N, C-alpha and C. Protein backbone atom coordinates (compact mmCIF):
# COMPACT_ATOMS: atom_id res chain seq x y z
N UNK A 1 -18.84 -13.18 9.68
CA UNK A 1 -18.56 -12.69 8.35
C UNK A 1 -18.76 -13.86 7.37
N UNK A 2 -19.68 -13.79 6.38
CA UNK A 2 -20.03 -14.79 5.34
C UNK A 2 -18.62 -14.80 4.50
N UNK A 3 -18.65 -16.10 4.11
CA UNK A 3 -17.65 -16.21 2.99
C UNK A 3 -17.67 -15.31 1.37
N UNK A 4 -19.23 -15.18 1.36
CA UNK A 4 -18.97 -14.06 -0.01
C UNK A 4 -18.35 -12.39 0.58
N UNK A 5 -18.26 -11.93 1.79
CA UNK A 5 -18.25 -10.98 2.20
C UNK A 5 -16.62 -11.05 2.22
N UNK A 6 -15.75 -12.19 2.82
CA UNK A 6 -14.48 -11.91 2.72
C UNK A 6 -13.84 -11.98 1.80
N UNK A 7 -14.69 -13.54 0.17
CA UNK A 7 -14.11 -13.26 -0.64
C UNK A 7 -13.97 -12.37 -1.43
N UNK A 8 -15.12 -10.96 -1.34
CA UNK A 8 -15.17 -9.76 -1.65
C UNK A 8 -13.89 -8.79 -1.16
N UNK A 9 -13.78 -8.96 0.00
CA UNK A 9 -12.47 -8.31 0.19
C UNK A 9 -11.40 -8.11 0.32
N UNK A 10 -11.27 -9.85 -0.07
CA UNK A 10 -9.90 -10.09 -0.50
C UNK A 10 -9.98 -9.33 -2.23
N UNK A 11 -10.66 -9.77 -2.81
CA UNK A 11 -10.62 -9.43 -4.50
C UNK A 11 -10.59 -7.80 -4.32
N UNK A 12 -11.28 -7.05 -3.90
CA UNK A 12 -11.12 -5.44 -3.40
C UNK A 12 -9.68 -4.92 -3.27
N UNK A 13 -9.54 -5.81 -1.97
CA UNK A 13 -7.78 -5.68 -1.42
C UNK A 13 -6.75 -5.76 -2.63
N UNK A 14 -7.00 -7.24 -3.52
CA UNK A 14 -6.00 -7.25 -4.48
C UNK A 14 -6.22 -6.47 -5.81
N UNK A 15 -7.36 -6.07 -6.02
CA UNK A 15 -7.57 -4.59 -7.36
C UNK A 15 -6.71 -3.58 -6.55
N UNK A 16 -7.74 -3.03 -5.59
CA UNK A 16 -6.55 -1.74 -5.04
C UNK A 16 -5.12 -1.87 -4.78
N UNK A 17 -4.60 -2.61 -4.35
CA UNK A 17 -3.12 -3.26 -4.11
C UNK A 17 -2.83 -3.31 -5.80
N UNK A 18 -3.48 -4.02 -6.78
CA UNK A 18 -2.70 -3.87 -8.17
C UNK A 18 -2.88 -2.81 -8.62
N UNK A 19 -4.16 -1.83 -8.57
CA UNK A 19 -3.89 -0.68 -9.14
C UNK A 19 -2.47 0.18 -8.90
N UNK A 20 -2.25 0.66 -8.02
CA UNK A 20 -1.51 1.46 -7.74
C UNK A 20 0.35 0.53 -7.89
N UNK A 21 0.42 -0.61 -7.43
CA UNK A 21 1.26 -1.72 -8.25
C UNK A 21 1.78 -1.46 -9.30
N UNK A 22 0.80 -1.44 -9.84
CA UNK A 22 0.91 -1.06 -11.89
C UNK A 22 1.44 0.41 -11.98
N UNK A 23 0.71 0.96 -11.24
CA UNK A 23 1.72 2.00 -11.86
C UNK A 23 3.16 1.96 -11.46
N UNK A 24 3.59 1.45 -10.17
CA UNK A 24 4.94 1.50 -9.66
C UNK A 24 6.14 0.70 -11.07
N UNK A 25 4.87 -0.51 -11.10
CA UNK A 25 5.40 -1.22 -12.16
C UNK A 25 6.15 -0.91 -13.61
N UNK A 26 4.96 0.10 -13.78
CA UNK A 26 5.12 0.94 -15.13
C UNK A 26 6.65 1.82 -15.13
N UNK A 27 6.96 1.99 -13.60
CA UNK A 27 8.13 3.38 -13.65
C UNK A 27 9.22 2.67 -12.87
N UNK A 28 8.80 0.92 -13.16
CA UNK A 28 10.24 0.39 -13.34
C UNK A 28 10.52 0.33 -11.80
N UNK A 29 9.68 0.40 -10.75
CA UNK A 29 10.30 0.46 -9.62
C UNK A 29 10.76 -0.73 -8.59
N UNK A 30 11.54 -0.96 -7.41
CA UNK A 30 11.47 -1.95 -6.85
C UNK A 30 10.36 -3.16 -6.38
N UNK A 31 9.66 -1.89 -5.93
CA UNK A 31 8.35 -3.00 -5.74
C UNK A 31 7.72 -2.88 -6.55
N UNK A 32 6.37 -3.67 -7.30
CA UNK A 32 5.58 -3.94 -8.11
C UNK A 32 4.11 -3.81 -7.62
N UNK A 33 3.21 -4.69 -9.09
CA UNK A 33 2.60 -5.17 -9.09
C UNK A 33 1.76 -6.64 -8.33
N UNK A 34 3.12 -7.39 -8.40
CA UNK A 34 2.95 -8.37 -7.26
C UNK A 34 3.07 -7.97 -5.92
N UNK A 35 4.22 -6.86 -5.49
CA UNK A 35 4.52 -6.55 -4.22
C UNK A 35 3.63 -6.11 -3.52
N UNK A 36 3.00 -4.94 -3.76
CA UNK A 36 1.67 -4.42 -3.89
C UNK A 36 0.74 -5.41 -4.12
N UNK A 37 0.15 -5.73 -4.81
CA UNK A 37 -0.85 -6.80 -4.16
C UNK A 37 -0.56 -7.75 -3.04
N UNK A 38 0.29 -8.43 -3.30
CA UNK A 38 0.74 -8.92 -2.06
C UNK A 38 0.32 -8.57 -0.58
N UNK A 39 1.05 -7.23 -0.30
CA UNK A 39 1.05 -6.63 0.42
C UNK A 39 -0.48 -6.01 1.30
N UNK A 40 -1.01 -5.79 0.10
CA UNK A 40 -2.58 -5.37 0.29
C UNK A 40 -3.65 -6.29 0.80
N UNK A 41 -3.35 -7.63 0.16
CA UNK A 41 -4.10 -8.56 0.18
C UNK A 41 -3.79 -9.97 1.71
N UNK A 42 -2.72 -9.56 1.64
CA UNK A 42 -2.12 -10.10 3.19
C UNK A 42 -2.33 -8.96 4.30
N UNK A 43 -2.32 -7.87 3.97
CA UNK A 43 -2.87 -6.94 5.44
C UNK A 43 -4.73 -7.16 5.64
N UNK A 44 -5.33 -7.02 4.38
CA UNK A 44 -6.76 -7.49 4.53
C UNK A 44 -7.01 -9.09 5.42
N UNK A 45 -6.18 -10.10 4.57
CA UNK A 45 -6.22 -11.12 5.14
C UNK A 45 -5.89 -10.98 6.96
N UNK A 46 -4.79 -9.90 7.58
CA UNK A 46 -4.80 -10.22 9.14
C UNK A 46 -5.69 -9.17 9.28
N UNK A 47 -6.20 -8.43 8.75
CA UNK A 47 -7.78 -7.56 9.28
C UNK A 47 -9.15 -8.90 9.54
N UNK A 48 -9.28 -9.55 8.90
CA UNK A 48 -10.19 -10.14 8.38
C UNK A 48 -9.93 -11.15 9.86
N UNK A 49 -8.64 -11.65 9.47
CA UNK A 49 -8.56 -12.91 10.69
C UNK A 49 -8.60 -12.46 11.85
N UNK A 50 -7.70 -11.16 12.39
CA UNK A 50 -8.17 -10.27 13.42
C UNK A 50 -9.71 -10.15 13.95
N UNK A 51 -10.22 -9.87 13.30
CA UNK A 51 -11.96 -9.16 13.34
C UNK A 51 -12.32 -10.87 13.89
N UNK A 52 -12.31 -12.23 12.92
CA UNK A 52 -12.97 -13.46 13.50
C UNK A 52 -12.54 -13.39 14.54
N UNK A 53 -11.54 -13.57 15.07
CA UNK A 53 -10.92 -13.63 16.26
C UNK A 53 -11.50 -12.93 17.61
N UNK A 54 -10.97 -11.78 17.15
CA UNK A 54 -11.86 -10.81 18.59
C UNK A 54 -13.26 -11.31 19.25
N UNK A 55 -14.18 -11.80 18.16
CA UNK A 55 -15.01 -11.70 19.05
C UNK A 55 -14.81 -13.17 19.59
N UNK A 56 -14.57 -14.36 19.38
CA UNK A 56 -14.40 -15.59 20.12
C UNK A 56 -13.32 -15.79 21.15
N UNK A 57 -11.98 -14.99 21.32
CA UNK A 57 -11.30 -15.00 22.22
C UNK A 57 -11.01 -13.78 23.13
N UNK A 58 -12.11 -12.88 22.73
CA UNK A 58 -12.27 -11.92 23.25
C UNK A 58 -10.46 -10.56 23.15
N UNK A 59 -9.87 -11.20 21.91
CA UNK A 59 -9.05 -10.23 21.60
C UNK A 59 -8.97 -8.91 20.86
N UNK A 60 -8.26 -8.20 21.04
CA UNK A 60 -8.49 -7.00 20.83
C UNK A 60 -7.83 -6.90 19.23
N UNK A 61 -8.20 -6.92 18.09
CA UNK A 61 -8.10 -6.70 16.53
C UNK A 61 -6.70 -5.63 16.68
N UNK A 62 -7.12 -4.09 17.19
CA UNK A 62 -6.07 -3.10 17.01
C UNK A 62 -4.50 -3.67 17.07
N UNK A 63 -4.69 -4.54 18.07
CA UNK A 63 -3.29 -5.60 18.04
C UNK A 63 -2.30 -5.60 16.67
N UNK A 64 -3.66 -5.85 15.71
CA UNK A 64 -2.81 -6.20 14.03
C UNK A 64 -2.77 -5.32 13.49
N UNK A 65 -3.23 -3.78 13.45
CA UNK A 65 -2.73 -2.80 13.03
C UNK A 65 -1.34 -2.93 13.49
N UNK A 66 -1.11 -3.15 14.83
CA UNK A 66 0.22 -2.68 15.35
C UNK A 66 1.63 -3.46 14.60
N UNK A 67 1.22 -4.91 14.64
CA UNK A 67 2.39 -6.24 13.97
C UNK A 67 2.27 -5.68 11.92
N UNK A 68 1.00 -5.80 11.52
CA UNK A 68 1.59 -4.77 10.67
C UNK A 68 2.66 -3.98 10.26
N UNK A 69 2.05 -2.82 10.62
CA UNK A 69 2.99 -1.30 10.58
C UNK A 69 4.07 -1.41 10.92
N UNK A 70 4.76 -2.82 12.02
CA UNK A 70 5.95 -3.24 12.79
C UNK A 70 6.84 -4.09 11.20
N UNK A 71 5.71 -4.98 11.10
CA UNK A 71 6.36 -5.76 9.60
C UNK A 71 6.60 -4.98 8.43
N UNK A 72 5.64 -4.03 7.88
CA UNK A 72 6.16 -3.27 6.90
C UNK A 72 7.29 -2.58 7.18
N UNK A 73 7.07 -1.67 8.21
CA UNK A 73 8.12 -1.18 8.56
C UNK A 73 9.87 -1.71 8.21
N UNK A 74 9.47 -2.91 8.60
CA UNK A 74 10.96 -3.90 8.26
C UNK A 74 11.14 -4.59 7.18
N UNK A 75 10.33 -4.35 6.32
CA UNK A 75 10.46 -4.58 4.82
C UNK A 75 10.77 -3.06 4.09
N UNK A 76 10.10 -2.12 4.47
CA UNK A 76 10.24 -0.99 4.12
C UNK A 76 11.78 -0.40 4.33
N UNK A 77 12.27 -0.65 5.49
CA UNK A 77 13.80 -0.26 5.84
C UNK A 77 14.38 -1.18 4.34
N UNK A 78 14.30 -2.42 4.23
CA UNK A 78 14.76 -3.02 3.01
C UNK A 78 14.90 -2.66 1.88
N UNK A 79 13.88 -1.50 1.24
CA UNK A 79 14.29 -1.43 0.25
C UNK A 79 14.62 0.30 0.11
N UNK A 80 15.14 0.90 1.00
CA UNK A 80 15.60 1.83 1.21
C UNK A 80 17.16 1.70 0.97
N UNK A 81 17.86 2.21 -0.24
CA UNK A 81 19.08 2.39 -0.45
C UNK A 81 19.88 3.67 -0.56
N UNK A 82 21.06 3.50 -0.01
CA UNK A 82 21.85 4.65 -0.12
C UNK A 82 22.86 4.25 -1.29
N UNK A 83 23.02 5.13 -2.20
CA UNK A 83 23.68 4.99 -3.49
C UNK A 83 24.96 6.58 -3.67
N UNK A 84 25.95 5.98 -3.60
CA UNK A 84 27.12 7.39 -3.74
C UNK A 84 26.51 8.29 -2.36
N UNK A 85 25.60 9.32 -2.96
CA UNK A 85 25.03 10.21 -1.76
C UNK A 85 23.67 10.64 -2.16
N UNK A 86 23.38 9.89 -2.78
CA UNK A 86 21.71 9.76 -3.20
C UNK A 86 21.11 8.35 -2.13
N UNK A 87 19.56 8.51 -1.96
CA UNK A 87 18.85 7.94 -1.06
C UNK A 87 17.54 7.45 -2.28
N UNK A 88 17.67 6.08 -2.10
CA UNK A 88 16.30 5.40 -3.30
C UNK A 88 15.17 4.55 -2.81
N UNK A 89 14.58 4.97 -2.55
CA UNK A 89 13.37 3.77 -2.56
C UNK A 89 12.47 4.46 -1.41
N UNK A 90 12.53 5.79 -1.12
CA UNK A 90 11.56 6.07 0.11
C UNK A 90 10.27 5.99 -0.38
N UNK A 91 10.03 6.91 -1.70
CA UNK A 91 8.53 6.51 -2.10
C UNK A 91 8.17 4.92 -2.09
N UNK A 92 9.09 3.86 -2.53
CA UNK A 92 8.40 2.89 -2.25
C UNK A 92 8.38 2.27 -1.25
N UNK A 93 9.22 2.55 0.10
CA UNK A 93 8.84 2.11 1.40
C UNK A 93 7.19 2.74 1.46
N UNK A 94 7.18 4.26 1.75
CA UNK A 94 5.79 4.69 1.83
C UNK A 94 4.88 4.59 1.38
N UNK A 95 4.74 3.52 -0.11
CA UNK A 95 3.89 3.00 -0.49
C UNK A 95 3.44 1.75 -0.09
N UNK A 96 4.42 0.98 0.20
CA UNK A 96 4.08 0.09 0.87
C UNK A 96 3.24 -0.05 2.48
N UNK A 97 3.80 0.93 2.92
CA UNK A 97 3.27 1.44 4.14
C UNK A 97 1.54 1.55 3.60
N UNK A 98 1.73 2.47 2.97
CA UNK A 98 0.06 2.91 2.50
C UNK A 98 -0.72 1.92 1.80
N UNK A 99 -0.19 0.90 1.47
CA UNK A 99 -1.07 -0.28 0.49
C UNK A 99 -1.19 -1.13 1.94
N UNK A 100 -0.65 -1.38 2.78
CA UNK A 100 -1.01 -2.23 4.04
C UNK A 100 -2.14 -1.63 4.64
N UNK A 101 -2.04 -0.13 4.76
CA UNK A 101 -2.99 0.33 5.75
C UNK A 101 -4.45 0.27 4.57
N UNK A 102 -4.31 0.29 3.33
CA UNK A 102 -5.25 0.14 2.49
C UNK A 102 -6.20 -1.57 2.82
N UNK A 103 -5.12 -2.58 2.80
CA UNK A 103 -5.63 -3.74 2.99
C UNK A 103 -6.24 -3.93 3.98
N UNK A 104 -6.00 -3.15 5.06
CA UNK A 104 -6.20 -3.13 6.94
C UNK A 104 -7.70 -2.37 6.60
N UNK A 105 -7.99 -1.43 6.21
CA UNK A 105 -8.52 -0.95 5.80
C UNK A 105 -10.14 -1.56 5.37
N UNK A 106 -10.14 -2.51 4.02
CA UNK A 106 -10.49 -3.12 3.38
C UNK A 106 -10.98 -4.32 4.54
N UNK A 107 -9.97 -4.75 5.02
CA UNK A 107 -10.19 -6.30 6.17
C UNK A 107 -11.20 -5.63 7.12
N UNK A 108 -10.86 -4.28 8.00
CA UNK A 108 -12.01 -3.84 8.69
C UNK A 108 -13.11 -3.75 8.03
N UNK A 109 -13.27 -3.37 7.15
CA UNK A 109 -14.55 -2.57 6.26
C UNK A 109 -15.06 -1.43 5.89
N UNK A 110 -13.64 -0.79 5.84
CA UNK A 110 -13.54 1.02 5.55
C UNK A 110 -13.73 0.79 4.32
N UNK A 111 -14.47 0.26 3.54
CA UNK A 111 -14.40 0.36 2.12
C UNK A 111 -14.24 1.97 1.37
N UNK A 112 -14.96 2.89 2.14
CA UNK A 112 -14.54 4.29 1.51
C UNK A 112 -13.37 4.60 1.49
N UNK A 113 -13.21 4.77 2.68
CA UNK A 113 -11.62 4.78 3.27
C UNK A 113 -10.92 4.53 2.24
N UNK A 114 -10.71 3.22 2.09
CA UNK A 114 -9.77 2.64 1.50
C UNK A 114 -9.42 2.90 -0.11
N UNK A 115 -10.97 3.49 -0.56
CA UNK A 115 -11.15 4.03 -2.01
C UNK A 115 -10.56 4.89 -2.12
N UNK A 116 -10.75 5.74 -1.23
CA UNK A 116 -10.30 7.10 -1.27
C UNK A 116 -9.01 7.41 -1.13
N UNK A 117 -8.16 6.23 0.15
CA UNK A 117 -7.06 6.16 -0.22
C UNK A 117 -6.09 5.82 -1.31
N UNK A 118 -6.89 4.65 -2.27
CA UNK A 118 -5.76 4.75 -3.11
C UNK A 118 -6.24 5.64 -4.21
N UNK A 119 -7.28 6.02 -4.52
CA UNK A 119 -7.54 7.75 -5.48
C UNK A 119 -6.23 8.16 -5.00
N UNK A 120 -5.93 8.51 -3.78
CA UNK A 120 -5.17 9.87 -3.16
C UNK A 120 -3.76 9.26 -3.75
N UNK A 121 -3.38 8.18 -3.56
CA UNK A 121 -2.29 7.41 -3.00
C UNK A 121 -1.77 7.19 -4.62
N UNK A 122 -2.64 7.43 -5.59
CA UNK A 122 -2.58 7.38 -7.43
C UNK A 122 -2.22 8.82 -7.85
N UNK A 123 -2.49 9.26 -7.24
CA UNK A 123 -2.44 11.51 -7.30
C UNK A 123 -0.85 11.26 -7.23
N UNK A 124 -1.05 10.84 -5.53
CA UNK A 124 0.61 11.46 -5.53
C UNK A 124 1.64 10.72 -6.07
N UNK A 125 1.64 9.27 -6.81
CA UNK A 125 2.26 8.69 -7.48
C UNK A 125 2.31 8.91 -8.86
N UNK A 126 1.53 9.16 -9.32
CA UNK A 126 1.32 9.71 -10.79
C UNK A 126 1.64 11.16 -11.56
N UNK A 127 0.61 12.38 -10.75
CA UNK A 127 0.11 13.53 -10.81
C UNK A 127 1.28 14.38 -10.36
N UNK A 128 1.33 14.01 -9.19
CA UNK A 128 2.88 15.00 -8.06
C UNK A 128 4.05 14.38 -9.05
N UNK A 129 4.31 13.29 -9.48
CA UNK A 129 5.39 13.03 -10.23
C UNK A 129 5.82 14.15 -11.47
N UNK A 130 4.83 13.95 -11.98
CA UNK A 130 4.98 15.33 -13.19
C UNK A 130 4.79 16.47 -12.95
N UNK A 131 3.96 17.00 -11.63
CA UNK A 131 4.34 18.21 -11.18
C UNK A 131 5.59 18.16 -10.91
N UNK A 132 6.20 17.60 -9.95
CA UNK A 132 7.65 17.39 -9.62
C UNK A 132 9.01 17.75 -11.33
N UNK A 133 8.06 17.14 -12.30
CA UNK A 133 9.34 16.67 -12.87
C UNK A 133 9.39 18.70 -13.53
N UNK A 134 7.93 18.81 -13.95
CA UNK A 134 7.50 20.36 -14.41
C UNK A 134 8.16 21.21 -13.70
N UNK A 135 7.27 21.31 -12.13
CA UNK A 135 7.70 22.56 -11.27
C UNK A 135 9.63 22.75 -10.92
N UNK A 136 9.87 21.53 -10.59
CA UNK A 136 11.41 21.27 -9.72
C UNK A 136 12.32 21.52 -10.38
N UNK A 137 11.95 20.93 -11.88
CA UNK A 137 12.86 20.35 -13.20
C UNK A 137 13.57 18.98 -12.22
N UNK A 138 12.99 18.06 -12.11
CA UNK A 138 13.36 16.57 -11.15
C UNK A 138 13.33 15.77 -12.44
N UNK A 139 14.70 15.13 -12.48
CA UNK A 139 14.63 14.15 -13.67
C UNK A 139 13.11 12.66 -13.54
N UNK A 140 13.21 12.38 -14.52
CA UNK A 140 12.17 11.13 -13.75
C UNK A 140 12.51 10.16 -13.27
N UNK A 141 13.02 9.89 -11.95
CA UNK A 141 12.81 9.10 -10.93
C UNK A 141 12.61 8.93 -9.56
N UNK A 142 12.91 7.85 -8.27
CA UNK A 142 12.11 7.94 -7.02
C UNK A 142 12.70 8.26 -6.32
């Protein structure tokens, strides 16, 4: 993998990771703009290092899907709160979830994939929100 090819997908990783960021950002939420990129741009980064790897030590990449999904996972439990008898932050565990697999994504070279995921991943953060707030009558928040 040439160096313009990864520094391409790191910069990819961290647009898509801030897009969808920004909006979290915008609605005031736990995680951000930084978190989200972050997040995006460090799962690309162990796609990327994964992929060199495999072929010189003959390891198997899928490995880092797995430590991943294991690490978010345990950041994700984090910002999951129970408040009186209300429950806060699942959309942004599951976003986070979904901006990793975006970066993983991106590090392999699903570039569609990964487009398409955060299109989708902007719908239901944005779009379903105001259906939600329309159809449910759901005050606005997560």
């Amino acid at each position: 993998m040439s160096e313009i090819e990864i520094t391409l997908k790191i910069i990819l990783a961290l647009v898509f990771g801030g897009v969808l960021g920004l909006e979290r950002e915008i609605r005031k939420k736990q995680a951000g703009l930084r978190t989200y990129s972050l997040v995006c741009v460090a799962a690309c980064l162990l796609a990327i290092i994964s992929l060199s790897l495999a072929g010189q030590y003959e390891s198997d990449p899928i490995r880092v899907l797995e430590a991943v999904v294991t690490g978010i996972g345990f950041v994700g439990a984090g910002v999951i709160i129970f408040r009186q008898d209300k429950v806060e932050g699942v959309t942004t565990a599951a976003g986070l979830l979904t901006v990793s697999g975006i970066g993983l994504a991106v590090g392999f070279g699903f570039y569609y994939l990964a487009s398409l995921v955060v299109i989708t991943t902007f719908i239901i953060f944005y779009i379903f929100k105001k259906l939600e707030k329309k159809i449910l009558h759901r005050p606005e928040e997560d």
